[in-house]
Amino acid sequence: IHRLVCNDFELFLGDDQQDPLGLSAKLLRLAVSLQGCSADEVDLTPLEPQDLWGFWVNVYHSLLVHSRIVCGRPRNVRHLFSFYNNCSYLVGGHIFSLAELEHLVLRSQMAKASARLMNLLVQVWRRDDKEFEERPAFRAPYNPSSNFRCRPDWRLNLVLCAGNLASSSKIPVFEKMSAAAFDSLINKAMEHFLGAAGRLDKKPVQLPYVLYRFRQDAPGASTDGYDRRWATVLAPILGDVDR
């Protein structure tokens, strides 16, 4: 796999040694402002599961924006898959492409995509716990493998922006916050995602394609169909969307 590593190879966190979640928020804001920032040598150990999830979502969105600045908009299907498979960041001593940030880190404990062809085209360098802990690609503080495995959260499907018409046009920035503020930010992100990528003016409502692709993530009894499970869990948000 050929990689285009978009962030700086200078291994530092900055003089203030700010917390990893704050660094990722700064990284995302700087990427949006057409600038750069380093997360190469970050130590993720102090983060709680909520903050670790927010950190990796911020890093993914930062790389997405940064890669568009460096490479431009993918012009065809071949360029599209090359974009997600090759554009990468060095984080905590390991190289992660956009595809790997999503499928190896953020979705590590979630269901795999149901689209078989898509799974064949997405290239992910699988790494076990020993590789994460003992064999980083570059010098970095020790990070247990759990720092590279996010907790499962079905809401990721309506928070993660892929930079295309099938996803949201807005990117949330996660920082240190209470659980209530965290949930509120996610709800706002999901509401916008549903309005941007779904057809809420249709009867019945047409949900974004990502909810079909990752339909096994739908919470609820497995005896119910995925469409019913999505409709049930999203009912409070769909009721607030301006149609």
Short mmCIF file of C-alpha atoms in Angstrom, two decimals:
data_model
loop_
_atom_site.label_atom_id
_atom_site.label_comp_id
_atom_site.label_asym_id
_atom_site.label_seq_id
_atom_site.Cartn_x
_atom_site.Cartn_y
_atom_site.Cartn_z
CA ILE A 1 0.00 0.00 0.00
CA HIS A 2 1.41 3.39 -1.00
CA ARG A 3 0.81 6.05 1.65
CA LEU A 4 0.68 9.82 1.50
CA VAL A 5 1.31 10.91 5.10
CA CYS A 6 -0.15 14.39 5.40
CA ASN A 7 1.03 15.47 8.85
CA ASP A 8 4.47 16.60 9.96
CA PHE A 9 7.13 14.01 10.80
CA GLU A 10 8.54 16.25 13.55
CA LEU A 11 7.63 14.26 16.68
CA PHE A 12 6.27 16.76 19.16
CA LEU A 13 3.11 17.78 20.93
CA GLY A 14 4.03 21.41 21.41
CA ASP A 15 5.49 23.30 24.31
CA ASP A 16 2.27 23.30 26.29
CA GLN A 17 1.90 19.50 26.19
CA GLN A 18 -1.85 19.90 25.82
CA ASP A 19 -4.23 17.01 26.28
CA PRO A 20 -4.77 14.68 23.29
CA LEU A 21 -8.45 15.54 22.83
CA GLY A 22 -7.66 19.27 22.84
CA LEU A 23 -4.85 18.64 20.37
CA SER A 24 -7.19 16.78 18.01
CA ALA A 25 -9.72 19.63 18.20
CA LYS A 26 -6.93 22.10 17.37
CA LEU A 27 -5.76 19.83 14.57
CA LEU A 28 -9.24 19.79 13.05
CA ARG A 29 -9.70 23.55 13.32
CA LEU A 30 -6.28 24.19 11.77
CA ALA A 31 -6.99 21.78 8.92
CA VAL A 32 -10.24 23.61 8.21
CA SER A 33 -8.21 26.85 8.25
CA LEU A 34 -5.84 25.41 5.57
CA GLN A 35 -3.01 24.88 8.05
CA GLY A 36 -1.38 21.87 9.69
CA CYS A 37 -0.65 20.44 13.12
CA SER A 38 1.19 17.44 14.58
CA ALA A 39 -0.31 14.46 16.42
CA ASP A 40 2.57 12.10 15.77
CA GLU A 41 3.77 11.47 19.31
CA VAL A 42 0.50 11.80 21.16
CA ASP A 43 -0.04 9.79 24.37
CA LEU A 44 -3.68 8.67 24.52
CA THR A 45 -3.49 6.83 27.83
CA PRO A 46 -5.22 9.51 30.00
CA LEU A 47 -8.37 9.56 27.85
CA GLU A 48 -11.69 8.16 29.03
CA PRO A 49 -13.74 6.17 26.44
CA GLN A 50 -15.86 9.22 25.53
CA ASP A 51 -12.81 11.43 24.97
CA LEU A 52 -10.95 8.69 23.09
CA TRP A 53 -13.91 8.37 20.71
CA GLY A 54 -14.01 12.14 20.22
CA PHE A 55 -10.24 12.23 19.65
CA TRP A 56 -10.35 9.70 16.81
CA VAL A 57 -13.41 11.31 15.19
CA ASN A 58 -11.56 14.66 15.24
CA VAL A 59 -8.44 13.04 13.74
CA TYR A 60 -10.49 11.39 10.98
CA HIS A 61 -12.20 14.64 10.01
CA SER A 62 -8.92 16.54 10.18
CA LEU A 63 -7.27 14.07 7.79
CA LEU A 64 -10.28 14.24 5.49
CA VAL A 65 -10.06 18.04 5.24
CA HIS A 66 -6.24 18.05 5.08
CA SER A 67 -6.22 15.42 2.31
CA ARG A 68 -8.68 17.42 0.23
CA ILE A 69 -6.35 20.41 0.54
CA VAL A 70 -3.31 18.35 -0.49
CA CYS A 71 -4.87 16.08 -3.14
CA GLY A 72 -7.99 17.90 -4.24
CA ARG A 73 -11.39 16.30 -4.87
CA PRO A 74 -11.21 12.71 -6.22
CA ARG A 75 -12.08 12.81 -9.92
CA ASN A 76 -13.30 9.25 -10.50
CA VAL A 77 -13.94 5.97 -8.69
CA ARG A 78 -10.29 4.85 -8.87
CA HIS A 79 -9.11 8.15 -7.40
CA LEU A 80 -11.82 7.93 -4.75
CA PHE A 81 -10.62 4.61 -3.36
CA SER A 82 -6.99 5.71 -3.66
CA PHE A 83 -7.89 8.81 -1.63
CA TYR A 84 -9.37 6.83 1.27
CA ASN A 85 -6.80 4.02 1.15
CA ASN A 86 -3.65 6.13 0.84
CA CYS A 87 -4.11 9.54 2.48
CA SER A 88 -2.79 9.01 6.00
CA TYR A 89 -1.78 10.52 9.32
CA LEU A 90 0.92 9.42 11.71
CA VAL A 91 -0.74 9.15 15.14
CA GLY A 92 0.84 7.71 18.25
CA GLY A 93 3.67 6.20 16.21
CA HIS A 94 1.37 4.39 13.76
CA ILE A 95 0.29 5.28 10.23
CA PHE A 96 -3.45 5.29 9.60
CA SER A 97 -5.25 5.95 6.32
CA LEU A 98 -8.78 7.35 6.25
CA ALA A 99 -10.06 3.82 5.66
CA GLU A 100 -8.05 2.49 8.61
CA LEU A 101 -9.13 5.26 10.95
CA GLU A 102 -12.72 4.36 10.20
CA HIS A 103 -12.61 0.56 10.02
CA LEU A 104 -9.63 -0.35 12.20
CA VAL A 105 -10.06 2.22 14.98
CA LEU A 106 -13.52 3.80 15.06
CA ARG A 107 -15.46 0.72 13.93
CA SER A 108 -13.15 -1.85 15.51
CA GLN A 109 -15.93 -3.20 17.75
CA MET A 110 -18.84 -2.57 15.40
CA ALA A 111 -20.42 -4.54 12.57
CA LYS A 112 -18.70 -4.67 9.21
CA ALA A 113 -20.25 -3.02 6.17
CA SER A 114 -22.80 -5.17 4.34
CA ALA A 115 -21.63 -4.08 0.87
CA ARG A 116 -19.28 -6.91 -0.14
CA LEU A 117 -17.76 -5.11 -3.15
CA MET A 118 -16.98 -2.08 -1.00
CA ASN A 119 -15.19 -4.30 1.51
CA LEU A 120 -12.99 -5.68 -1.27
CA LEU A 121 -11.97 -2.23 -2.49
CA VAL A 122 -11.22 -0.76 0.93
CA GLN A 123 -7.65 -1.67 1.97
CA VAL A 124 -6.97 -1.92 5.69
CA TRP A 125 -3.66 -2.92 7.24
CA ARG A 126 -4.81 -5.12 10.10
CA ARG A 127 -2.68 -4.88 13.24
CA ASP A 128 -2.97 -6.96 16.38
CA ASP A 129 -2.49 -5.80 19.96
CA LYS A 130 1.20 -6.72 19.98
CA GLU A 131 1.91 -4.67 16.87
CA PHE A 132 0.18 -1.61 18.30
CA GLU A 133 2.03 -1.84 21.59
CA GLU A 134 5.48 -3.08 20.57
CA ARG A 135 6.04 -2.20 16.92
CA PRO A 136 5.09 1.41 16.14
CA ALA A 137 6.19 2.71 12.75
CA PHE A 138 7.94 5.67 14.42
CA ARG A 139 9.13 6.50 17.92
CA ALA A 140 6.26 7.41 20.22
CA PRO A 141 5.18 7.06 23.86
CA TYR A 142 3.85 3.64 24.81
CA ASN A 143 0.15 3.30 24.05
CA PRO A 144 -1.82 0.19 25.05
CA SER A 145 -3.71 -1.36 22.15
CA SER A 146 -7.01 -0.26 23.74
CA ASN A 147 -6.10 3.32 22.76
CA PHE A 148 -6.53 2.29 19.13
CA ARG A 149 -9.91 0.60 19.64
CA CYS A 150 -12.91 2.88 20.14
CA ARG A 151 -16.00 1.85 22.04
CA PRO A 152 -18.92 0.81 19.81
CA ASP A 153 -21.47 3.57 19.26
CA TRP A 154 -24.13 3.31 16.54
CA ARG A 155 -24.28 7.11 16.39
CA LEU A 156 -20.93 7.11 14.59
CA ASN A 157 -22.86 6.34 11.41
CA LEU A 158 -24.51 9.76 11.55
CA VAL A 159 -21.50 11.70 12.85
CA LEU A 160 -18.66 10.59 10.58
CA CYS A 161 -18.52 12.72 7.43
CA ALA A 162 -17.11 11.02 4.32
CA GLY A 163 -16.85 14.27 2.36
CA ASN A 164 -19.45 13.26 -0.24
CA LEU A 165 -23.10 13.92 -1.01
CA ALA A 166 -24.15 10.84 0.97
CA SER A 167 -22.98 12.33 4.26
CA SER A 168 -23.24 15.53 6.27
CA SER A 169 -21.91 18.88 5.12
CA LYS A 170 -20.93 19.89 8.66
CA ILE A 171 -18.23 18.46 10.94
CA PRO A 172 -18.56 18.45 14.75
CA VAL A 173 -15.50 19.26 16.87
CA PHE A 174 -15.20 17.26 20.08
CA GLU A 175 -13.46 18.72 23.12
CA LYS A 176 -13.42 18.02 26.84
CA MET A 177 -17.08 18.20 27.88
CA SER A 178 -19.67 16.62 30.10
CA ALA A 179 -21.56 13.52 28.97
CA ALA A 180 -24.69 15.65 28.53
CA ALA A 181 -22.88 18.19 26.33
CA PHE A 182 -21.28 15.33 24.37
CA ASP A 183 -24.69 13.75 23.68
CA SER A 184 -26.15 17.14 22.74
CA LEU A 185 -23.38 17.74 20.19
CA ILE A 186 -23.86 14.28 18.71
CA ASN A 187 -27.61 14.83 18.45
CA LYS A 188 -27.06 18.10 16.57
CA ALA A 189 -24.59 16.37 14.23
CA MET A 190 -27.01 13.51 13.59
CA GLU A 191 -29.91 15.87 12.97
CA HIS A 192 -27.92 17.75 10.35
CA PHE A 193 -26.68 14.50 8.78
CA LEU A 194 -30.25 13.21 8.42
CA GLY A 195 -31.37 16.47 6.84
CA ALA A 196 -28.40 16.65 4.45
CA ALA A 197 -28.12 13.01 3.34
CA GLY A 198 -31.66 11.72 3.81
CA ARG A 199 -34.98 12.57 2.18
CA LEU A 200 -37.11 13.61 5.10
CA ASP A 201 -39.78 15.13 2.87
CA LYS A 202 -40.65 11.71 1.46
CA LYS A 203 -43.33 9.34 2.74
CA PRO A 204 -41.93 7.13 4.08
CA VAL A 205 -38.78 8.98 5.10
CA GLN A 206 -35.65 7.92 3.18
CA LEU A 207 -32.73 7.50 5.57
CA PRO A 208 -29.08 8.00 4.52
CA TYR A 209 -27.45 5.10 2.68
CA VAL A 210 -24.87 4.63 5.43
CA LEU A 211 -27.62 3.27 7.70
CA TYR A 212 -28.29 0.55 5.12
CA ARG A 213 -24.61 -0.18 4.57
CA PHE A 214 -24.06 -0.56 8.33
CA ARG A 215 -27.55 -1.82 9.12
CA GLN A 216 -26.23 -4.39 11.60
CA ASP A 217 -25.36 -1.46 13.90
CA ALA A 218 -29.04 -0.64 14.41
CA PRO A 219 -29.83 -1.06 18.12
CA GLY A 220 -32.82 -3.07 19.22
CA ALA A 221 -34.15 -6.62 19.08
CA SER A 222 -32.66 -8.67 16.25
CA THR A 223 -36.12 -10.06 15.55
CA ASP A 224 -37.13 -6.64 14.21
CA GLY A 225 -36.02 -5.51 10.77
CA TYR A 226 -33.17 -3.02 10.58
CA ASP A 227 -35.47 -0.36 9.11
CA ARG A 228 -37.82 -0.62 12.09
CA ARG A 229 -34.90 -0.50 14.54
CA TRP A 230 -33.45 2.62 12.89
CA ALA A 231 -36.86 4.29 12.82
CA THR A 232 -37.40 3.57 16.52
CA VAL A 233 -34.03 4.85 17.74
CA LEU A 234 -34.12 7.93 15.48
CA ALA A 235 -37.74 8.88 16.20
CA PRO A 236 -36.83 11.62 18.76
CA ILE A 237 -34.42 13.24 16.28
CA LEU A 238 -36.65 12.88 13.23
CA GLY A 239 -39.40 14.60 15.17
CA ASP A 240 -37.13 17.66 15.64
CA VAL A 241 -35.93 17.92 12.04
CA ASP A 242 -37.40 20.83 10.13
CA ARG A 243 -39.14 19.27 7.16
#
